[in-house]
Amino acid sequence: MNDIIAYFSTIPSSHRSLILVGGITFFWMIENTFPLFQMHYRKWQHAGINFFLTFTTIIVNFVLAFILIKTANWTVENHFGLLQWLPALPLWLYTIIGLLLLDLIGAYTPHYVQHRFKFLWRFHLVHHTDTWIDTTSANRHHPGESIIRFIFTTLGVLIIGSPMWMVFLYQTLSVISTQFTHANISLPQKLDTLLSYFIVSPNMHKVHHHYVLPYTDSNYGNIFSVWDRLFGTFTTLPKDKIIYGVDTHMAVEENNNLKNLLKIPFQKSRSAKNS
């Protein structure tokens, strides 16, 4: 455990980039071999859009990283936050509790809020417009949403009192998890169901990308599935019934055009939900 803490306390940016690129490459090869759906699309063109939006997310996080680091260091130095107020615990238990709290406060809650508040939904909508979900879809976020997510993450770290090594560990697990859950891969149903009791499984998250309510507003989990089950937002749908996208933006010229995707948050809304 101490070795893990030491590594993530000083993890180089190059290693984090390698994990991102390596994960996409690994799951891309897997989904080409064992696809969940046989999707007929220009994969490289689709990936190009998603890679651009992934790159903007990296830039936002890199530019603002000093705020996150200062926040995490401040909580530790001033003994502030939920983790800092806990009694002495075994390091492994402290880490698990911290990761669960980061998942709840820094990921599940912001995701839920983005679906509930109209202004925030306008930016998150870009992620949902993807009608060909594969591993490159994991970081398909509008630059505006990347900023919104960063703000929520920083607030989460402040509330939790998480040390920076734990934040880096969580973000690394998050990258791998989202690539896994978005990948166009087919797991045996029993295995997928078993996984969904502990972590967000591919089929569980694919339901969240179904194009109509109430499925779009369900399964908000990022890494751990416990929060959806605990708060009643867990939903199932047979994978052969899933249709990707969001019903207001199903036209290819809208959901597969980078210029339009960047404009979506500022366009006139299409429905009562998104107005």
CSV table of C-alpha atoms in Angstrom, one decimal:
chain,number,residue,atom,x,y,z
A,1,MET,CA,0.0,0.0,0.0
A,2,ASN,CA,2.8,2.4,0.8
A,3,ASP,CA,4.4,1.7,-2.6
A,4,ILE,CA,1.1,2.7,-4.3
A,5,ILE,CA,0.9,5.9,-2.3
A,6,ALA,CA,4.5,6.7,-3.1
A,7,TYR,CA,3.9,6.1,-6.8
A,8,PHE,CA,0.7,8.2,-7.1
A,9,SER,CA,2.2,11.0,-4.9
A,10,THR,CA,4.7,11.6,-7.7
A,11,ILE,CA,3.1,10.0,-10.8
A,12,PRO,CA,4.6,11.7,-13.9
A,13,SER,CA,2.3,13.3,-16.4
A,14,SER,CA,3.8,11.0,-19.0
A,15,HIS,CA,2.6,7.9,-17.1
A,16,ARG,CA,-0.9,9.4,-16.8
A,17,SER,CA,-0.9,10.0,-20.6
A,18,LEU,CA,0.4,6.5,-21.2
A,19,ILE,CA,-2.5,5.0,-19.1
A,20,LEU,CA,-5.0,7.0,-21.1
A,21,VAL,CA,-3.6,6.1,-24.5
A,22,GLY,CA,-2.8,2.5,-23.5
A,23,GLY,CA,-6.4,2.0,-22.2
A,24,ILE,CA,-7.9,3.3,-25.4
A,25,THR,CA,-5.7,1.1,-27.5
A,26,PHE,CA,-6.3,-2.0,-25.4
A,27,PHE,CA,-10.1,-1.7,-25.4
A,28,TRP,CA,-10.2,-0.6,-29.0
A,29,MET,CA,-8.5,-3.9,-30.0
A,30,ILE,CA,-10.9,-5.9,-27.7
A,31,GLU,CA,-14.0,-4.3,-29.1
A,32,ASN,CA,-12.9,-5.0,-32.6
A,33,THR,CA,-12.6,-8.6,-31.7
A,34,PHE,CA,-15.6,-9.1,-29.4
A,35,PRO,CA,-18.0,-6.3,-30.3
A,36,LEU,CA,-21.3,-5.8,-28.5
A,37,PHE,CA,-22.9,-4.2,-31.6
A,38,GLN,CA,-21.9,-4.4,-35.2
A,39,MET,CA,-21.9,-0.7,-35.8
A,40,HIS,CA,-21.5,0.6,-39.4
A,41,TYR,CA,-19.7,3.9,-39.1
A,42,ARG,CA,-16.5,5.6,-40.1
A,43,LYS,CA,-14.6,4.6,-36.9
A,44,TRP,CA,-11.6,6.8,-37.4
A,45,GLN,CA,-13.7,9.9,-38.3
A,46,HIS,CA,-15.9,9.3,-35.2
A,47,ALA,CA,-12.7,8.7,-33.1
A,48,GLY,CA,-11.2,11.9,-34.4
A,49,ILE,CA,-14.1,14.0,-33.0
A,50,ASN,CA,-13.9,12.2,-29.7
A,51,PHE,CA,-10.1,12.5,-29.5
A,52,PHE,CA,-10.3,16.2,-30.1
A,53,LEU,CA,-12.8,16.6,-27.2
A,54,THR,CA,-10.6,14.3,-25.1
A,55,PHE,CA,-7.6,16.6,-25.8
A,56,THR,CA,-9.6,19.7,-24.8
A,57,THR,CA,-10.4,17.9,-21.5
A,58,ILE,CA,-6.7,17.2,-20.9
A,59,ILE,CA,-5.8,20.8,-21.6
A,60,VAL,CA,-8.5,22.1,-19.2
A,61,ASN,CA,-7.3,19.7,-16.5
A,62,PHE,CA,-3.6,20.6,-17.1
A,63,VAL,CA,-4.1,24.3,-17.0
A,64,LEU,CA,-6.3,24.2,-13.8
A,65,ALA,CA,-4.4,21.4,-12.1
A,66,PHE,CA,-2.6,23.8,-9.7
A,67,ILE,CA,-6.0,24.7,-8.1
A,68,LEU,CA,-6.7,21.0,-7.5
A,69,ILE,CA,-3.3,20.4,-6.0
A,70,LYS,CA,-3.4,23.4,-3.8
A,71,THR,CA,-6.9,22.4,-2.6
A,72,ALA,CA,-5.8,18.9,-1.7
A,73,ASN,CA,-2.7,20.1,0.1
A,74,TRP,CA,-4.6,22.7,2.0
A,75,THR,CA,-7.1,20.1,3.3
A,76,VAL,CA,-4.3,17.9,4.6
A,77,GLU,CA,-2.3,20.8,6.1
A,78,ASN,CA,-5.4,22.2,7.8
A,79,HIS,CA,-6.9,18.9,8.8
A,80,PHE,CA,-10.1,19.8,6.9
A,81,GLY,CA,-12.6,17.4,5.3
A,82,LEU,CA,-14.4,14.1,6.0
A,83,LEU,CA,-11.3,11.9,5.6
A,84,GLN,CA,-9.3,14.2,7.9
A,85,TRP,CA,-11.9,13.9,10.6
A,86,LEU,CA,-11.9,10.1,10.7
A,87,PRO,CA,-10.3,8.3,13.6
A,88,ALA,CA,-7.1,6.3,12.8
A,89,LEU,CA,-7.8,3.5,10.4
A,90,PRO,CA,-5.8,0.9,8.6
A,91,LEU,CA,-4.4,2.4,5.4
A,92,TRP,CA,-6.3,0.1,3.1
A,93,LEU,CA,-9.6,0.9,4.7
A,94,TYR,CA,-8.8,4.6,4.7
A,95,THR,CA,-8.1,4.3,0.9
A,96,ILE,CA,-11.3,2.4,0.1
A,97,ILE,CA,-13.4,4.9,2.1
A,98,GLY,CA,-11.7,7.8,0.3
A,99,LEU,CA,-12.2,6.3,-3.2
A,100,LEU,CA,-15.9,5.7,-2.4
A,101,LEU,CA,-16.3,9.3,-1.2
A,102,LEU,CA,-14.5,10.7,-4.3
A,103,ASP,CA,-16.8,8.5,-6.5
A,104,LEU,CA,-19.9,9.8,-4.6
A,105,ILE,CA,-19.2,13.4,-4.2
A,106,GLY,CA,-16.8,14.0,-7.1
A,107,ALA,CA,-18.5,11.9,-9.8
A,108,TYR,CA,-21.9,10.4,-9.1
A,109,THR,CA,-23.4,13.6,-7.5
A,110,PRO,CA,-22.1,16.0,-10.3
A,111,HIS,CA,-23.3,13.6,-12.9
A,112,TYR,CA,-26.8,13.5,-11.4
A,113,VAL,CA,-26.8,17.3,-11.0
A,114,GLN,CA,-25.9,17.8,-14.7
A,115,HIS,CA,-28.9,15.8,-15.7
A,116,ARG,CA,-31.2,17.8,-13.4
A,117,PHE,CA,-30.1,21.4,-14.0
A,118,LYS,CA,-30.9,22.8,-17.5
A,119,PHE,CA,-27.9,25.0,-17.9
A,120,LEU,CA,-25.5,22.1,-17.0
A,121,TRP,CA,-27.4,19.7,-19.1
A,122,ARG,CA,-26.7,21.8,-22.2
A,123,PHE,CA,-23.0,21.0,-21.9
A,124,HIS,CA,-23.4,17.4,-20.8
A,125,LEU,CA,-25.7,16.8,-23.7
A,126,VAL,CA,-22.8,16.7,-26.1
A,127,HIS,CA,-21.6,13.5,-24.4
A,128,HIS,CA,-25.0,11.9,-24.9
A,129,THR,CA,-25.3,12.8,-28.6
A,130,ASP,CA,-22.9,10.0,-29.5
A,131,THR,CA,-24.8,7.4,-31.5
A,132,TRP,CA,-21.9,5.0,-31.8
A,133,ILE,CA,-20.7,4.4,-28.3
A,134,ASP,CA,-17.2,2.9,-28.2
A,135,THR,CA,-14.1,3.3,-26.0
A,136,THR,CA,-13.3,6.7,-27.5
A,137,SER,CA,-16.7,8.0,-26.3
A,138,ALA,CA,-15.4,7.9,-22.7
A,139,ASN,CA,-14.0,11.4,-22.7
A,140,ARG,CA,-16.3,13.0,-25.3
A,141,HIS,CA,-16.9,16.1,-23.2
A,142,HIS,CA,-17.6,19.7,-24.4
A,143,PRO,CA,-14.8,22.0,-23.1
A,144,GLY,CA,-17.4,23.8,-21.1
A,145,GLU,CA,-18.4,20.5,-19.4
A,146,SER,CA,-14.7,19.8,-18.7
A,147,ILE,CA,-14.5,23.1,-16.7
A,148,ILE,CA,-17.8,22.2,-14.9
A,149,ARG,CA,-16.5,18.8,-14.0
A,150,PHE,CA,-13.2,20.3,-12.7
A,151,ILE,CA,-15.1,22.6,-10.4
A,152,PHE,CA,-17.1,19.8,-9.0
A,153,THR,CA,-14.0,17.6,-8.6
A,154,THR,CA,-12.2,20.4,-6.7
A,155,LEU,CA,-15.3,21.0,-4.4
A,156,GLY,CA,-15.3,17.2,-3.9
A,157,VAL,CA,-11.7,17.1,-2.8
A,158,LEU,CA,-12.3,20.1,-0.5
A,159,ILE,CA,-15.3,18.4,1.2
A,160,ILE,CA,-13.7,15.0,1.4
A,161,GLY,CA,-10.2,16.3,2.5
A,162,SER,CA,-8.5,14.0,0.1
A,163,PRO,CA,-4.7,13.9,-0.3
A,164,MET,CA,-3.5,14.4,-3.8
A,165,TRP,CA,-2.1,10.9,-4.1
A,166,MET,CA,-5.6,9.6,-3.6
A,167,VAL,CA,-7.0,12.0,-6.2
A,168,PHE,CA,-4.5,10.8,-8.8
A,169,LEU,CA,-5.3,7.1,-7.9
A,170,TYR,CA,-9.0,7.8,-8.3
A,171,GLN,CA,-8.5,9.6,-11.6
A,172,THR,CA,-6.4,6.7,-12.9
A,173,LEU,CA,-9.0,4.2,-11.9
A,174,SER,CA,-11.7,6.5,-13.4
A,175,VAL,CA,-10.0,6.6,-16.8
A,176,ILE,CA,-9.7,2.9,-17.0
A,177,SER,CA,-13.3,2.4,-15.8
A,178,THR,CA,-14.9,4.8,-18.2
A,179,GLN,CA,-12.9,3.3,-21.2
A,180,PHE,CA,-14.1,-0.1,-20.1
A,181,THR,CA,-17.8,0.8,-19.6
A,182,HIS,CA,-18.0,2.7,-22.9
A,183,ALA,CA,-16.1,0.1,-24.9
A,184,ASN,CA,-18.2,-1.7,-27.5
A,185,ILE,CA,-17.5,-5.1,-25.9
A,186,SER,CA,-19.7,-8.0,-25.2
A,187,LEU,CA,-19.3,-9.7,-21.8
A,188,PRO,CA,-21.2,-12.9,-20.9
A,189,GLN,CA,-24.5,-11.7,-19.3
A,190,LYS,CA,-23.9,-13.4,-16.0
A,191,LEU,CA,-20.5,-11.9,-15.7
A,192,ASP,CA,-21.7,-8.4,-16.5
A,193,THR,CA,-24.5,-8.8,-14.0
A,194,LEU,CA,-22.1,-10.0,-11.3
A,195,LEU,CA,-19.8,-7.1,-11.9
A,196,SER,CA,-22.7,-4.6,-11.7
A,197,TYR,CA,-23.2,-5.4,-8.1
A,198,PHE,CA,-19.7,-4.0,-7.3
A,199,ILE,CA,-18.6,-1.7,-10.2
A,200,VAL,CA,-20.3,-0.1,-13.1
A,201,SER,CA,-20.3,-2.7,-15.8
A,202,PRO,CA,-20.4,-2.1,-19.6
A,203,ASN,CA,-24.1,-3.1,-20.0
A,204,MET,CA,-25.1,-1.1,-17.0
A,205,HIS,CA,-23.6,2.1,-18.3
A,206,LYS,CA,-24.8,1.5,-21.9
A,207,VAL,CA,-28.4,1.8,-20.5
A,208,HIS,CA,-27.5,5.4,-19.5
A,209,HIS,CA,-26.8,6.1,-23.2
A,210,HIS,CA,-30.2,4.9,-24.3
A,211,TYR,CA,-31.7,7.7,-26.3
A,212,VAL,CA,-34.9,8.3,-24.3
A,213,LEU,CA,-36.1,8.8,-20.8
A,214,PRO,CA,-36.2,7.4,-18.2
A,215,TYR,CA,-33.1,5.4,-19.1
A,216,THR,CA,-31.0,8.5,-19.9
A,217,ASP,CA,-31.6,9.6,-16.3
A,218,SER,CA,-30.3,6.5,-14.7
A,219,ASN,CA,-27.1,4.6,-13.9
A,220,TYR,CA,-25.0,7.7,-13.1
A,221,GLY,CA,-22.2,5.7,-11.5
A,222,ASN,CA,-18.6,6.3,-12.5
A,223,ILE,CA,-16.6,3.5,-10.9
A,224,PHE,CA,-18.8,2.0,-8.1
A,225,SER,CA,-22.3,0.8,-8.7
A,226,VAL,CA,-23.3,1.1,-5.1
A,227,TRP,CA,-24.5,4.7,-5.3
A,228,ASP,CA,-27.1,3.9,-8.1
A,229,ARG,CA,-28.4,1.0,-6.1
A,230,LEU,CA,-28.5,2.9,-2.9
A,231,PHE,CA,-30.2,6.0,-4.3
A,232,GLY,CA,-32.6,4.3,-6.6
A,233,THR,CA,-31.2,5.4,-9.9
A,234,PHE,CA,-30.2,1.9,-11.0
A,235,THR,CA,-32.0,0.7,-14.1
A,236,THR,CA,-31.7,-2.3,-16.5
A,237,LEU,CA,-32.6,-2.7,-20.1
A,238,PRO,CA,-31.8,-5.7,-22.4
A,239,LYS,CA,-28.8,-4.8,-24.5
A,240,ASP,CA,-30.6,-5.6,-27.7
A,241,LYS,CA,-33.2,-2.8,-26.9
A,242,ILE,CA,-30.5,-0.1,-26.4
A,243,ILE,CA,-30.4,2.7,-29.0
A,244,TYR,CA,-27.6,5.2,-28.5
A,245,GLY,CA,-27.9,8.9,-28.6
A,246,VAL,CA,-30.4,11.5,-27.3
A,247,ASP,CA,-33.8,11.9,-29.0
A,248,THR,CA,-33.3,15.6,-29.7
A,249,HIS,CA,-30.1,15.2,-31.7
A,250,MET,CA,-30.3,12.0,-33.7
A,251,ALA,CA,-29.4,13.5,-37.0
A,252,VAL,CA,-25.8,12.6,-38.1
A,253,GLU,CA,-25.1,16.1,-39.2
A,254,GLU,CA,-25.7,17.3,-35.7
A,255,ASN,CA,-24.2,14.5,-33.6
A,256,ASN,CA,-21.2,13.7,-35.8
A,257,ASN,CA,-20.1,17.2,-36.7
A,258,LEU,CA,-17.5,18.8,-34.4
A,259,LYS,CA,-18.4,22.4,-35.2
A,260,ASN,CA,-22.0,21.7,-34.3
A,261,LEU,CA,-21.1,19.8,-31.2
A,262,LEU,CA,-19.2,22.8,-29.9
A,263,LYS,CA,-22.2,25.0,-30.5
A,264,ILE,CA,-24.9,22.7,-28.9
A,265,PRO,CA,-24.8,24.3,-25.4
A,266,PHE,CA,-25.6,27.7,-27.0
A,267,GLN,CA,-28.3,26.5,-29.4
A,268,LYS,CA,-32.1,26.8,-28.7
A,269,SER,CA,-33.2,23.8,-26.7
A,270,ARG,CA,-35.3,21.0,-28.3
A,271,SER,CA,-37.4,19.8,-25.4
A,272,ALA,CA,-38.8,20.7,-22.0
A,273,LYS,CA,-36.0,18.7,-20.4
A,274,ASN,CA,-33.3,20.5,-22.1
A,275,SER,CA,-34.6,24.0,-22.2
